[in-house]
PDB file of C-alpha atoms in Angstrom:
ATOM      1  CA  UNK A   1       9.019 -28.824  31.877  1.00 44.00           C
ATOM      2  CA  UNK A   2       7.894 -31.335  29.460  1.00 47.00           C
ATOM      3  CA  UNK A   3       7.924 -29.815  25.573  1.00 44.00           C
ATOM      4  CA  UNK A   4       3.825 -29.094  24.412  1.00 54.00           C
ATOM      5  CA  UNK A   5       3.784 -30.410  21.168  1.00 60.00           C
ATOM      6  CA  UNK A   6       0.893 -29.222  18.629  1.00 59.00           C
ATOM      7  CA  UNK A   7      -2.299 -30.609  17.566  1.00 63.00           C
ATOM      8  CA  UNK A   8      -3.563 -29.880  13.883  1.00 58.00           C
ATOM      9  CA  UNK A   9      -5.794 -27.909  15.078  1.00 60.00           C
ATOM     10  CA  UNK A  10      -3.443 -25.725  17.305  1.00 65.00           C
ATOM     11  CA  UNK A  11      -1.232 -25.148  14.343  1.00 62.00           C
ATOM     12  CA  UNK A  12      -4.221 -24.429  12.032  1.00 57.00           C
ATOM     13  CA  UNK A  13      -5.023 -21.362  14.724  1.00 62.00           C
ATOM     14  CA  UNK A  14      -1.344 -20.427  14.705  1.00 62.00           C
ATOM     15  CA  UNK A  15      -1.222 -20.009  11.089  1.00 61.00           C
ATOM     16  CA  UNK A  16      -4.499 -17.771  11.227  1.00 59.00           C
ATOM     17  CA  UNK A  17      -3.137 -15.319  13.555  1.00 64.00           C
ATOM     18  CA  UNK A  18       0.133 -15.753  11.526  1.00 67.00           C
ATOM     19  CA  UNK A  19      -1.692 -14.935   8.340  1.00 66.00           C
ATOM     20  CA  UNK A  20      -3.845 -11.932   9.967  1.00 59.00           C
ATOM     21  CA  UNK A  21      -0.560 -10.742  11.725  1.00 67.00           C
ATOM     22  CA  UNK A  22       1.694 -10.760   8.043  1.00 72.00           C
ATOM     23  CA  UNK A  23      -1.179  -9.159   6.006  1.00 72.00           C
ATOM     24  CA  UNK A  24      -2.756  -7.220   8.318  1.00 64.00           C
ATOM     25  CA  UNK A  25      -0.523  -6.612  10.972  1.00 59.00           C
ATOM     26  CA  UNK A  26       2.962  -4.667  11.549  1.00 74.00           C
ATOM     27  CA  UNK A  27       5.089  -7.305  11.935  1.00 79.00           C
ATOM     28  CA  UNK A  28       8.127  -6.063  14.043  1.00 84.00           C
ATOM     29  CA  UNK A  29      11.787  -6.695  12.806  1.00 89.00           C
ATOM     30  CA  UNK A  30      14.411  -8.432  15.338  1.00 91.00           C
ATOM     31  CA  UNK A  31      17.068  -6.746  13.887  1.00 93.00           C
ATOM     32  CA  UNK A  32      17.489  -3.204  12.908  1.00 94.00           C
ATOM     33  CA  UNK A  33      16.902  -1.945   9.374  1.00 95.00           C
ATOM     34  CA  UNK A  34      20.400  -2.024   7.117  1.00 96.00           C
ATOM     35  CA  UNK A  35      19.323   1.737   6.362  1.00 95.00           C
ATOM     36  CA  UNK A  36      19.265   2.591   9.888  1.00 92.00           C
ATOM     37  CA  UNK A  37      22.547   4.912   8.949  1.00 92.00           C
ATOM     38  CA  UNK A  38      21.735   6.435   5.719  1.00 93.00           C
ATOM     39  CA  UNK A  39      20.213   9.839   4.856  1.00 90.00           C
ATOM     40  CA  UNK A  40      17.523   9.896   2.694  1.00 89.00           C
ATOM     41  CA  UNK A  41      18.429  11.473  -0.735  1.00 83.00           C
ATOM     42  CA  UNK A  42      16.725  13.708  -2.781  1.00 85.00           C
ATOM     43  CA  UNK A  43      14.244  11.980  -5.732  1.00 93.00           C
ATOM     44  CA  UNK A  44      11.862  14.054  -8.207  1.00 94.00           C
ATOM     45  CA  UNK A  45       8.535  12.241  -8.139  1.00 94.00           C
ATOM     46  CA  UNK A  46       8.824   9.619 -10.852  1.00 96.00           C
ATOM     47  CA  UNK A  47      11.721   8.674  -8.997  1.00 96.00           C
ATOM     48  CA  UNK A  48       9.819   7.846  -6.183  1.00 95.00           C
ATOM     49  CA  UNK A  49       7.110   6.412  -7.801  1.00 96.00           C
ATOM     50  CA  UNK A  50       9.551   3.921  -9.235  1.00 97.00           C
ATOM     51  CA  UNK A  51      11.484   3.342  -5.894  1.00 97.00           C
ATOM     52  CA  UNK A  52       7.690   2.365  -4.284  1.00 97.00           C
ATOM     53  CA  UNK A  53       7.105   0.612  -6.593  1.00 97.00           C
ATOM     54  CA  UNK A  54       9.762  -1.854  -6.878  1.00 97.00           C
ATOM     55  CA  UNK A  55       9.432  -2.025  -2.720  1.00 97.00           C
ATOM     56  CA  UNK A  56       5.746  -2.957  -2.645  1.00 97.00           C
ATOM     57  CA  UNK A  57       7.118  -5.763  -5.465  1.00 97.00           C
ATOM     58  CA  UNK A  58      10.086  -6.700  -2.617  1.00 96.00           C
ATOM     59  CA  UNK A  59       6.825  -6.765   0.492  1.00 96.00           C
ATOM     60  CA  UNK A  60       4.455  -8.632  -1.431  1.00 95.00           C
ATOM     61  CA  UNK A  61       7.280 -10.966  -2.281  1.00 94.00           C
ATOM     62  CA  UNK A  62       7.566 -11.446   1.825  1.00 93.00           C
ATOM     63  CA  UNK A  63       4.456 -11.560   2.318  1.00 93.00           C
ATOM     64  CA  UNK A  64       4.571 -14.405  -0.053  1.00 93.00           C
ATOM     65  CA  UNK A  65       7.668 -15.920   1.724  1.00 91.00           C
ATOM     66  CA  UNK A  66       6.119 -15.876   4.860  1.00 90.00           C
ATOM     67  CA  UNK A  67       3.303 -17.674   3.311  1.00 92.00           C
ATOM     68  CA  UNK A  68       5.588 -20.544   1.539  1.00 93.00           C
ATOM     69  CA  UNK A  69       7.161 -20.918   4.605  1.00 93.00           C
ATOM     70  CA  UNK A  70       3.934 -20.894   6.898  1.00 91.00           C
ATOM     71  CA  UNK A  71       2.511 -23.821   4.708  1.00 91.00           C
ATOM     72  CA  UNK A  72       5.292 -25.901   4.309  1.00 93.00           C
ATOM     73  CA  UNK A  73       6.009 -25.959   8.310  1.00 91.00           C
ATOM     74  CA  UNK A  74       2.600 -27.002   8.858  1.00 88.00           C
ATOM     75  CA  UNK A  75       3.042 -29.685   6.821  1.00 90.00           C
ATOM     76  CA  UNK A  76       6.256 -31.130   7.289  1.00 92.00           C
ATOM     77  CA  UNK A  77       7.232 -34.688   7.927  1.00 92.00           C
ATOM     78  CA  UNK A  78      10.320 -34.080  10.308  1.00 93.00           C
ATOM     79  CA  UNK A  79      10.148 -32.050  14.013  1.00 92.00           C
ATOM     80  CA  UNK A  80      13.797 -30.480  12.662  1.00 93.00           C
ATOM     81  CA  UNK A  81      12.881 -29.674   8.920  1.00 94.00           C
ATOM     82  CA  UNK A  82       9.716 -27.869  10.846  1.00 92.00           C
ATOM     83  CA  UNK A  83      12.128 -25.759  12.709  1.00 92.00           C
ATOM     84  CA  UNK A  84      14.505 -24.640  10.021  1.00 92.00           C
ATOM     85  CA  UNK A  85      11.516 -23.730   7.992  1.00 93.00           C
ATOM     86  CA  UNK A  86      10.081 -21.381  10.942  1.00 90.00           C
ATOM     87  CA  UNK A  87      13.862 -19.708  11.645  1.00 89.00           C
ATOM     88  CA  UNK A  88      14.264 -18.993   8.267  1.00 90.00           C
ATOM     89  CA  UNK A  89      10.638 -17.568   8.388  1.00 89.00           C
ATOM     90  CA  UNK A  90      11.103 -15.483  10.981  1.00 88.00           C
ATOM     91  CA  UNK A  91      14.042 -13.768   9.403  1.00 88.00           C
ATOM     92  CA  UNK A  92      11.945 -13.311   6.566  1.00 88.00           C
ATOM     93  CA  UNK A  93       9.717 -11.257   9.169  1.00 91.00           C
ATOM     94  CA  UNK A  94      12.535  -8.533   9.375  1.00 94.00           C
ATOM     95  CA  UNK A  95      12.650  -8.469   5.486  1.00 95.00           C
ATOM     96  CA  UNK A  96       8.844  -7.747   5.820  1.00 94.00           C
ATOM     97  CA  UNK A  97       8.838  -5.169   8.102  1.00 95.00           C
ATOM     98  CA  UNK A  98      12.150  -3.379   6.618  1.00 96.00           C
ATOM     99  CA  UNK A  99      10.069  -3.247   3.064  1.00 96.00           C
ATOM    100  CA  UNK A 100       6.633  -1.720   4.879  1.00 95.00           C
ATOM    101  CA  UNK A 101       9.254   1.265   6.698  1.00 95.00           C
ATOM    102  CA  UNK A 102      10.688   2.019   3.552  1.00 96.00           C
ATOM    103  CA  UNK A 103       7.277   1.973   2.183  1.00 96.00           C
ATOM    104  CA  UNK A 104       6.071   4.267   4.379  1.00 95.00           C
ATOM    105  CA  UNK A 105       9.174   6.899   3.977  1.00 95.00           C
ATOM    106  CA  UNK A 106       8.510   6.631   0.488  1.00 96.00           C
ATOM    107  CA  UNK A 107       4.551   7.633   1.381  1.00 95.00           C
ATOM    108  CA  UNK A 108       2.934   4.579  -0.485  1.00 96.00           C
ATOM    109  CA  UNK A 109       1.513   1.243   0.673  1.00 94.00           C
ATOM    110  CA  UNK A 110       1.816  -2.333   0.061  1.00 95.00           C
ATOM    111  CA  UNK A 111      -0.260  -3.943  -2.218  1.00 95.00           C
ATOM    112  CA  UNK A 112      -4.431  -3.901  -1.862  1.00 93.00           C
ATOM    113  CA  UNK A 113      -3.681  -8.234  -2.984  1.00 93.00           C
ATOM    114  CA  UNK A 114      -1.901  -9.362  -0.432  1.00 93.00           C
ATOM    115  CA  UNK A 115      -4.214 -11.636   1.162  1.00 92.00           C
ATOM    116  CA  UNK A 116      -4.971 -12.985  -2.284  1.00 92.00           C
ATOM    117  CA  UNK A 117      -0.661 -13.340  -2.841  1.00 93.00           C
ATOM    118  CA  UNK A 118      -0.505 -14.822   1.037  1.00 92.00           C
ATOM    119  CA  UNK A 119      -3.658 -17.735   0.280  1.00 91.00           C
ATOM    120  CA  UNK A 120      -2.041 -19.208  -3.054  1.00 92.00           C
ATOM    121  CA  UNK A 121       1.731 -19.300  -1.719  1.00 92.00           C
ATOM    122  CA  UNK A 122       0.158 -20.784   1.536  1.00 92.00           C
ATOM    123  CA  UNK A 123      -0.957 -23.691  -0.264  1.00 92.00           C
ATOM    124  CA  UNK A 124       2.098 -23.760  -2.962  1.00 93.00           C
ATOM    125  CA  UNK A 125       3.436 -24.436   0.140  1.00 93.00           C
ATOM    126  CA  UNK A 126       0.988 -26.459   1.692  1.00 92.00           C
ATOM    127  CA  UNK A 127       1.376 -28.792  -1.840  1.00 94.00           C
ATOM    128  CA  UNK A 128       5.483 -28.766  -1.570  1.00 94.00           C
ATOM    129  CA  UNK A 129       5.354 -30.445   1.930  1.00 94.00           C
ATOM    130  CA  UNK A 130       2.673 -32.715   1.243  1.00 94.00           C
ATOM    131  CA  UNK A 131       5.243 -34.101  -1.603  1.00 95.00           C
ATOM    132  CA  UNK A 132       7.560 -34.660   1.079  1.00 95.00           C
ATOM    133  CA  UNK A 133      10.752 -32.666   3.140  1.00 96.00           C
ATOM    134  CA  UNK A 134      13.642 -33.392   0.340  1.00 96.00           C
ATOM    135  CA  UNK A 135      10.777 -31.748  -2.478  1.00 96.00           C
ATOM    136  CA  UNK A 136       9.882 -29.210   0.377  1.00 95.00           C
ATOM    137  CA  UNK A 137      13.260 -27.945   1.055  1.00 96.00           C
ATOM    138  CA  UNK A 138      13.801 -28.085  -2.730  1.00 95.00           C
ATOM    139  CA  UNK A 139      11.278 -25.679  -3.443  1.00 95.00           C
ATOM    140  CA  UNK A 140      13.192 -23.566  -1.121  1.00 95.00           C
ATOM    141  CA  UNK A 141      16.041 -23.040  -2.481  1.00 96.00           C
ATOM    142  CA  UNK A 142      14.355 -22.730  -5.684  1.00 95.00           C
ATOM    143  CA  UNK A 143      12.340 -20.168  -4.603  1.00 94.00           C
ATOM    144  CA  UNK A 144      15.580 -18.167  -2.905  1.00 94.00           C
ATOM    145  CA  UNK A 145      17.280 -18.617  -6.194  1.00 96.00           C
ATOM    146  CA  UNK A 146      14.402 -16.787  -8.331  1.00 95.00           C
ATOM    147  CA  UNK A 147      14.524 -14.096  -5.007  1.00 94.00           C
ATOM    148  CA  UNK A 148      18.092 -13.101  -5.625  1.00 95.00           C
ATOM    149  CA  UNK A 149      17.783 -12.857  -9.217  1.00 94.00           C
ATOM    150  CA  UNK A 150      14.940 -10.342  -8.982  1.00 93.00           C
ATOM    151  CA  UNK A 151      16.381  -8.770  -6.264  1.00 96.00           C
ATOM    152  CA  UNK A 152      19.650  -8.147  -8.542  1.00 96.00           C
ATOM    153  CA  UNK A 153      17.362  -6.695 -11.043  1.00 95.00           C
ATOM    154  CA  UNK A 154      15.927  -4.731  -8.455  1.00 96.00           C
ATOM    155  CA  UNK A 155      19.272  -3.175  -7.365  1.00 96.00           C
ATOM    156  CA  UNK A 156      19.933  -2.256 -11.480  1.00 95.00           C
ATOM    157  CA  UNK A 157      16.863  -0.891 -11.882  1.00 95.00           C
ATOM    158  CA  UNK A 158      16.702   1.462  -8.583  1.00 96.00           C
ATOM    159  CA  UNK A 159      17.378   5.435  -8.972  1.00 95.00           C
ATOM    160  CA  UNK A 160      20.885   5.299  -8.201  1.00 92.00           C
ATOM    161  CA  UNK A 161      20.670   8.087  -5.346  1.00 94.00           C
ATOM    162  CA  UNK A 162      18.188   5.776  -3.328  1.00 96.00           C
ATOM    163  CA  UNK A 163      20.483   4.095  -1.133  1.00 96.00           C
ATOM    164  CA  UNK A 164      18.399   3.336   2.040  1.00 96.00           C
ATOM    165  CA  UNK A 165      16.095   0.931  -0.214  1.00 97.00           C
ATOM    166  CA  UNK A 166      19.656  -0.491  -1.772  1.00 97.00           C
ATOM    167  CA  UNK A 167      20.954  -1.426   1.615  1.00 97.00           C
ATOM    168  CA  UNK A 168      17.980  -3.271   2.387  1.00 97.00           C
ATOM    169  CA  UNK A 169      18.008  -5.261  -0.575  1.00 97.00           C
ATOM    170  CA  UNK A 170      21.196  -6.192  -0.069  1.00 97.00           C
ATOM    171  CA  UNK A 171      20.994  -7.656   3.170  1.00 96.00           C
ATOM    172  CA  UNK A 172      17.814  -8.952   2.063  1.00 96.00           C
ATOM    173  CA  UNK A 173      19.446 -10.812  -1.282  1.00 96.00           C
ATOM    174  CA  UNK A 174      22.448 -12.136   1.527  1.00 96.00           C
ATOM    175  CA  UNK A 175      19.964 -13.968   3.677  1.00 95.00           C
ATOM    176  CA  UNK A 176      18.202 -15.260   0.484  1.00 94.00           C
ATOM    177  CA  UNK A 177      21.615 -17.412  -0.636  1.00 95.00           C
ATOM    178  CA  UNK A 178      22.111 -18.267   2.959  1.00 94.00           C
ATOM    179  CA  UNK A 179      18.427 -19.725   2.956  1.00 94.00           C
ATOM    180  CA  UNK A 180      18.945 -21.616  -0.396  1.00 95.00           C
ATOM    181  CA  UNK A 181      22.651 -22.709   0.891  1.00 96.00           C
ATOM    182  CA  UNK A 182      21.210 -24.121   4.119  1.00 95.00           C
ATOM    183  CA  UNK A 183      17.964 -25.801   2.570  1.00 95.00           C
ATOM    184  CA  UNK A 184      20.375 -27.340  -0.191  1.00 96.00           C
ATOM    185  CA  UNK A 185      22.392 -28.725   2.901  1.00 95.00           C
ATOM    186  CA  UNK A 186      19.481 -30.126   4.615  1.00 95.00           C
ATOM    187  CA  UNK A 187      18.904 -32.958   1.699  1.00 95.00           C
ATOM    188  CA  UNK A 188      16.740 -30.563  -0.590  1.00 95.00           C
ATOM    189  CA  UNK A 189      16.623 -31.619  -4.084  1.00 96.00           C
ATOM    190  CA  UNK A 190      16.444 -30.426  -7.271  1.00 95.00           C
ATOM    191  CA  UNK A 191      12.592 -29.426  -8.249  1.00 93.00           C
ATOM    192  CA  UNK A 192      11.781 -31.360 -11.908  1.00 92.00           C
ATOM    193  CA  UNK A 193      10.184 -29.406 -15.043  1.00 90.00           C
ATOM    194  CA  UNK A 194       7.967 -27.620 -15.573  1.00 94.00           C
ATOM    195  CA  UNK A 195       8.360 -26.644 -11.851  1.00 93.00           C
ATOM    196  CA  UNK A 196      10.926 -23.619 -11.908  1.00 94.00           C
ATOM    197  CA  UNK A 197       9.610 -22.324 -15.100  1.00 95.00           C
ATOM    198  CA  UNK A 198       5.864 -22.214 -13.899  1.00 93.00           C
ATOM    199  CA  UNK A 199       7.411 -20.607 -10.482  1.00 92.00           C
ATOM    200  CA  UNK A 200       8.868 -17.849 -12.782  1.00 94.00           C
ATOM    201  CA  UNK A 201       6.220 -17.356 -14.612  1.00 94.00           C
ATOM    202  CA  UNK A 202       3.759 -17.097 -11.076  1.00 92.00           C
ATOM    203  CA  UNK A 203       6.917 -14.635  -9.717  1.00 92.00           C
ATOM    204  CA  UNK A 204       6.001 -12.427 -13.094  1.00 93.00           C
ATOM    205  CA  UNK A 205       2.943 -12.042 -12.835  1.00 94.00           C
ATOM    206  CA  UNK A 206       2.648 -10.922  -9.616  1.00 94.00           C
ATOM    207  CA  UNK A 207       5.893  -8.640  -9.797  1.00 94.00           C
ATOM    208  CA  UNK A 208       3.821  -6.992 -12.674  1.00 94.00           C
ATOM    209  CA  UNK A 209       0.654  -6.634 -10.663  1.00 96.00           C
ATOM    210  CA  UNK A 210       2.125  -5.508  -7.394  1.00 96.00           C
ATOM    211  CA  UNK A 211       4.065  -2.986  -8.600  1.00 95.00           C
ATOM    212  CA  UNK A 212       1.095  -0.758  -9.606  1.00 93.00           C
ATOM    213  CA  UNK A 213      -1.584  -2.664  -7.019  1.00 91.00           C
TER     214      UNK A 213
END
């Protein structure tokens, strides 16, 4: 059976239902959570509140990965570098729906701005492909870089008796150096000031913003 491939236009639809499916939706992991075999432990309130908190920061942050990822596939030069980007999406997908579970055991929600967090990281990404697949792929593992570093902060910063959110995060920071690793393989290169900075500074604000919103 000869391979369909897709217009613009095809792909623009694709990336509508994919946007509609990631904010909207209940995106369904592949594999099963990492806290499929831990009890959940006792937390006063405020401990909770913080826990939610922090998780809402890790969903909008996939949310925004799925995003990145969406707009740089549309866009990119090469049928394989297209490909990589929508595997590594799609395990990005089970990071998604392993933060909205916890979420929901914690009884909060993700944040009312995601479809304002999933428009400008579409086109962030949108931008990095249009600048070609060695910038594209670049912005990758820059992006994965800044993911594990907040993700380490996130595992500091947790109560210390939540373990169900820890073993998420862990898997979740492993897949984030394999993503960087394999996009650093693939040719990307390294992103030129002010670039990482400014991508810090975006990650801030919204890690400040989610949190609470």
């Amino acid at each position: 059976m000869p391979v369909r491939h897709l217009s613009p236009l095809d792909r623009l639809i694709a990336g509508f239902e994919r946007a509609l499916e990631t904010v909207a939706g209940a995106p369904q992991a592949v594999r099963p959570t990492p806290a499929l075999d831990i009890g959940e432990s006792g937390m006063d309130p405020a401990e909770r509140r913080h826990a939610a908190g922090l998780m809402r920061i890790n969903h909008t942050g996939e949310v925004c990965a799925q995003a990145l990822y969406d707009g740089q596939a549309a866009l990119a030069r090469s049928e394989e570098t297209r490909r990589h980007l929508l595997h590594a999406a799609s395990e990005e997908t089970d990071h998604l729906a392993w933060c909205a579970e916890r979420l929901r055991e914690l009884d909060s929600r993700p944040s009312l701005l995601n479809p304002l967090w999933y428009a400008g990281s579409y086109a962030m990404g949108a931008a990095a492909a249009l600048a070609g697949d060695p910038v594209s792929l670049g912005f990758v593992v820059e992006t994965e870089r800044q993911v594990e570093a907040h993700l380490a902060e996130h595992l500091e910063t947790l109560p210390e008796q939540d373990q169900r959110s820890r073993a998420v995060l862990r898997q979740m920071q492993a897949d984030e150096v394999r993503h960087a690793d394999e996009a650093e393989a693939r040719g990307g290169v390294e992103l030129p000031f002010p670039i990482p900075p400014l991508m810090q500074l975006t990650s801030l604000l919204m890690k400040k913003v989610a949190y609470r919103i």
